[in-house]
């Protein structure tokens, strides 16, 4: 039986706003959904003075609900300050779409997680995070749980791709159980670096692959 989507969901799915990437983005994040393995990428341009989102784009590798919620949250976030945009909830996104079937709640959660991760990326890159907890292996592992293994649609920790993590003198080393010439190696490496490098005490991120 087809899922009963509202007309607004269908309209945003067919004509999504703000789709694409921003090449010179001030911040970006890729988030994966533990519920379904789909991914969303969010890119931001931010006014440095008043911290307002001047441009935002997204790329969805998810379903119709994810595309529609990506579209609506980018509409909701554009023009807002980072603090205001941080408080946009999946419920607001779903309400703005005229409701989502309960089975599709996680799709809007994914879109909002993507937005919040991009905001966090901006704040970390621009020294706006007041939390100064030193980076540990556990913190790295927690972040790596947000890096997806596209082969199976689960994160790289749960799928045992991460063989070893070492943190020493500002350098984080992640060893993956994946050949360097694997089709997703470069994308996974980029995602790992994006997730770890902005931390206040991390200077280098090195990803090692198997031969
Ligand atoms: Fe994965 Fe909707 S089913 S984002």
Short mmCIF file of C-alpha atoms and ligand atoms in Angstrom, two decimals:
data_model
loop_
_atom_site.label_atom_id
_atom_site.label_comp_id
_atom_site.label_asym_id
_atom_site.label_seq_id
_atom_site.Cartn_x
_atom_site.Cartn_y
_atom_site.Cartn_z
CA UNK A 1 0.00 0.00 0.00
CA UNK A 2 1.46 3.43 -0.87
CA UNK A 3 2.44 5.65 2.07
CA UNK A 4 -0.16 8.43 2.55
CA UNK A 5 1.88 11.62 2.13
CA UNK A 6 0.38 15.10 2.43
CA UNK A 7 0.24 17.29 -0.64
CA UNK A 8 2.92 19.55 0.84
CA UNK A 9 5.29 16.59 1.26
CA UNK A 10 4.70 15.58 -2.35
CA UNK A 11 5.23 19.14 -3.55
CA UNK A 12 8.56 19.47 -1.69
CA UNK A 13 9.59 16.01 -2.87
CA UNK A 14 8.88 16.86 -6.51
CA UNK A 15 10.33 20.38 -6.33
CA UNK A 16 12.82 20.39 -3.45
CA UNK A 17 14.20 23.82 -2.50
CA UNK A 18 17.90 24.44 -1.88
CA UNK A 19 19.16 21.18 -3.36
CA UNK A 20 22.84 20.87 -4.21
CA UNK A 21 26.17 21.67 -2.66
CA UNK A 22 27.95 24.91 -1.82
CA UNK A 23 31.53 24.57 -3.04
CA UNK A 24 32.94 27.30 -0.77
CA UNK A 25 30.73 26.42 2.19
CA UNK A 26 31.64 27.79 5.62
CA UNK A 27 30.47 24.52 7.15
CA UNK A 28 29.20 21.15 6.05
CA UNK A 29 28.15 17.85 7.51
CA UNK A 30 27.09 14.44 6.33
CA UNK A 31 24.80 12.53 8.63
CA UNK A 32 23.52 8.99 8.40
CA UNK A 33 20.37 7.51 9.85
CA UNK A 34 20.90 4.50 12.10
CA UNK A 35 17.27 3.60 11.38
CA UNK A 36 17.52 3.15 7.62
CA UNK A 37 21.14 3.80 6.55
CA UNK A 38 20.25 6.77 4.36
CA UNK A 39 22.36 9.92 4.35
CA UNK A 40 21.98 13.65 4.05
CA UNK A 41 24.63 16.34 3.48
CA UNK A 42 24.05 19.95 4.58
CA UNK A 43 26.15 22.97 3.48
CA UNK A 44 26.07 26.43 5.09
CA UNK A 45 27.16 29.96 4.30
CA UNK A 46 27.12 32.09 7.43
CA UNK A 47 27.47 35.83 7.93
CA UNK A 48 30.50 36.16 10.19
CA UNK A 49 29.20 39.21 12.02
CA UNK A 50 25.69 38.30 13.05
CA UNK A 51 26.02 34.51 12.56
CA UNK A 52 23.01 34.41 10.27
CA UNK A 53 22.63 31.61 7.72
CA UNK A 54 22.80 33.41 4.39
CA UNK A 55 22.72 30.29 2.23
CA UNK A 56 22.02 26.63 2.83
CA UNK A 57 21.87 23.63 0.53
CA UNK A 58 21.37 19.93 1.01
CA UNK A 59 21.92 16.67 -0.82
CA UNK A 60 19.74 13.76 0.16
CA UNK A 61 20.52 10.12 -0.37
CA UNK A 62 17.27 9.22 1.31
CA UNK A 63 13.59 8.68 0.64
CA UNK A 64 10.79 11.06 -0.36
CA UNK A 65 10.23 12.15 3.27
CA UNK A 66 13.90 12.91 3.72
CA UNK A 67 14.02 14.98 0.54
CA UNK A 68 10.87 16.84 1.62
CA UNK A 69 12.15 17.48 5.17
CA UNK A 70 15.57 18.51 3.83
CA UNK A 71 13.76 20.98 1.61
CA UNK A 72 11.59 22.37 4.40
CA UNK A 73 14.32 22.68 7.05
CA UNK A 74 16.56 24.55 4.63
CA UNK A 75 13.63 26.93 4.06
CA UNK A 76 13.10 27.26 7.81
CA UNK A 77 16.80 27.78 8.57
CA UNK A 78 17.68 30.28 5.84
CA UNK A 79 17.95 33.79 7.33
CA UNK A 80 17.98 32.52 10.91
CA UNK A 81 20.92 32.87 13.27
CA UNK A 82 22.79 29.68 14.13
CA UNK A 83 21.27 29.73 17.61
CA UNK A 84 17.77 30.02 16.21
CA UNK A 85 18.36 27.34 13.56
CA UNK A 86 19.75 24.96 16.18
CA UNK A 87 16.35 24.87 17.82
CA UNK A 88 14.42 23.80 14.74
CA UNK A 89 12.95 20.40 15.58
CA UNK A 90 11.91 17.45 13.44
CA UNK A 91 8.38 18.09 14.76
CA UNK A 92 8.38 21.65 13.38
CA UNK A 93 9.64 20.32 10.05
CA UNK A 94 6.99 17.60 10.00
CA UNK A 95 4.24 20.08 10.97
CA UNK A 96 5.35 22.50 8.25
CA UNK A 97 4.94 19.63 5.80
CA UNK A 98 1.39 18.95 6.96
CA UNK A 99 2.47 15.89 8.94
CA UNK A 100 4.47 12.76 8.19
CA UNK A 101 3.39 9.13 8.65
CA UNK A 102 4.85 7.85 11.99
CA UNK A 103 6.92 5.25 10.15
CA UNK A 104 8.72 8.16 8.47
CA UNK A 105 9.59 10.16 11.60
CA UNK A 106 13.24 9.10 11.45
CA UNK A 107 13.56 10.68 7.98
CA UNK A 108 12.81 14.14 9.38
CA UNK A 109 15.06 13.41 12.37
CA UNK A 110 17.86 12.72 9.88
CA UNK A 111 17.33 16.04 8.10
CA UNK A 112 17.38 17.96 11.42
CA UNK A 113 20.46 16.01 12.59
CA UNK A 114 22.19 17.05 9.35
CA UNK A 115 21.38 20.71 9.98
CA UNK A 116 22.56 20.54 13.61
CA UNK A 117 25.77 18.74 12.62
CA UNK A 118 26.52 21.45 10.02
CA UNK A 119 25.96 24.14 12.68
CA UNK A 120 28.25 22.27 15.07
CA UNK A 121 30.84 22.03 12.29
CA UNK A 122 30.69 25.82 11.86
CA UNK A 123 30.96 26.47 15.58
CA UNK A 124 33.93 24.16 15.98
CA UNK A 125 35.71 25.58 12.95
CA UNK A 126 35.25 29.11 14.21
CA UNK A 127 36.20 28.54 17.83
CA UNK A 128 32.66 29.15 19.09
CA UNK A 129 32.51 26.00 21.18
CA UNK A 130 33.16 26.70 24.83
CA UNK A 131 33.42 23.03 25.78
CA UNK A 132 37.11 22.22 25.98
CA UNK A 133 37.05 18.50 26.74
CA UNK A 134 40.25 16.86 25.45
CA UNK A 135 39.75 14.52 22.50
CA UNK A 136 39.93 10.89 23.58
CA UNK A 137 39.62 7.57 21.77
CA UNK A 138 36.06 7.31 23.09
CA UNK A 139 35.12 10.75 21.73
CA UNK A 140 36.60 9.79 18.35
CA UNK A 141 34.67 6.50 18.36
CA UNK A 142 31.45 8.37 19.16
CA UNK A 143 31.99 10.69 16.19
CA UNK A 144 32.85 7.81 13.89
CA UNK A 145 29.42 6.36 14.67
CA UNK A 146 28.10 9.17 12.48
CA UNK A 147 30.22 8.14 9.48
CA UNK A 148 28.31 5.76 7.26
CA UNK A 149 29.59 2.68 5.50
CA UNK A 150 27.68 3.10 2.23
CA UNK A 151 28.16 -0.55 1.33
CA UNK A 152 25.74 -1.71 4.01
CA UNK A 153 24.03 1.50 5.15
CA UNK A 154 25.29 1.31 8.75
CA UNK A 155 27.99 3.31 10.47
CA UNK A 156 31.65 2.34 10.18
CA UNK A 157 31.95 1.43 13.86
CA UNK A 158 29.02 -0.96 13.93
CA UNK A 159 30.18 -2.61 10.72
CA UNK A 160 33.67 -3.20 12.19
CA UNK A 161 35.44 -1.09 9.60
CA UNK A 162 37.35 0.72 12.35
CA UNK A 163 40.30 -1.43 13.39
CA UNK A 164 42.14 1.01 15.60
CA UNK A 165 42.00 4.57 16.92
CA UNK A 166 44.96 6.43 18.41
CA UNK A 167 45.07 9.97 19.80
CA UNK A 168 48.39 11.62 20.54
CA UNK A 169 49.65 15.21 20.62
CA UNK A 170 46.89 16.63 18.44
CA UNK A 171 47.05 13.80 15.92
CA UNK A 172 44.17 11.37 15.50
CA UNK A 173 44.92 8.18 13.60
CA UNK A 174 42.13 5.95 12.42
CA UNK A 175 42.92 2.58 10.90
CA UNK A 176 40.22 1.15 8.66
CA UNK A 177 39.74 -2.40 7.56
CA UNK A 178 39.27 -1.28 3.96
CA UNK A 179 41.60 -1.23 0.95
CA UNK A 180 42.74 2.26 -0.12
CA UNK A 181 41.42 1.67 -3.64
CA UNK A 182 37.92 0.74 -2.48
CA UNK A 183 35.27 2.75 -4.34
CA UNK A 184 34.09 4.43 -1.09
CA UNK A 185 37.53 4.86 0.54
CA UNK A 186 37.95 8.53 -0.45
CA UNK A 187 34.42 9.50 0.60
CA UNK A 188 34.74 7.77 3.97
CA UNK A 189 38.15 9.36 4.56
CA UNK A 190 36.77 12.82 3.77
CA UNK A 191 33.84 12.28 6.12
CA UNK A 192 36.15 11.13 8.94
CA UNK A 193 38.40 14.17 8.52
CA UNK A 194 35.38 16.49 8.41
CA UNK A 195 34.03 15.03 11.64
CA UNK A 196 37.30 15.15 13.60
CA UNK A 197 39.47 17.97 12.32
CA UNK A 198 37.30 20.83 13.62
CA UNK A 199 37.80 19.72 17.25
CA UNK A 200 39.70 22.36 19.19
CA UNK A 201 42.69 20.18 20.07
CA UNK A 202 42.99 18.18 16.82
CA UNK A 203 45.63 19.31 14.35
CA UNK A 204 45.95 16.28 12.07
CA UNK A 205 43.69 13.42 11.14
CA UNK A 206 45.34 10.45 9.45
CA UNK A 207 43.30 7.63 7.98
CA UNK A 208 45.17 4.39 7.27
CA UNK A 209 43.80 1.74 4.96
CA UNK A 210 44.76 -1.89 4.46
CA UNK A 211 46.95 -2.68 1.45
FE1 LIG B 1 15.75 6.60 5.10
FE2 LIG B 1 13.56 7.99 4.89
S1 LIG B 1 13.72 5.85 4.86
S2 LIG B 1 15.57 8.72 5.18
#
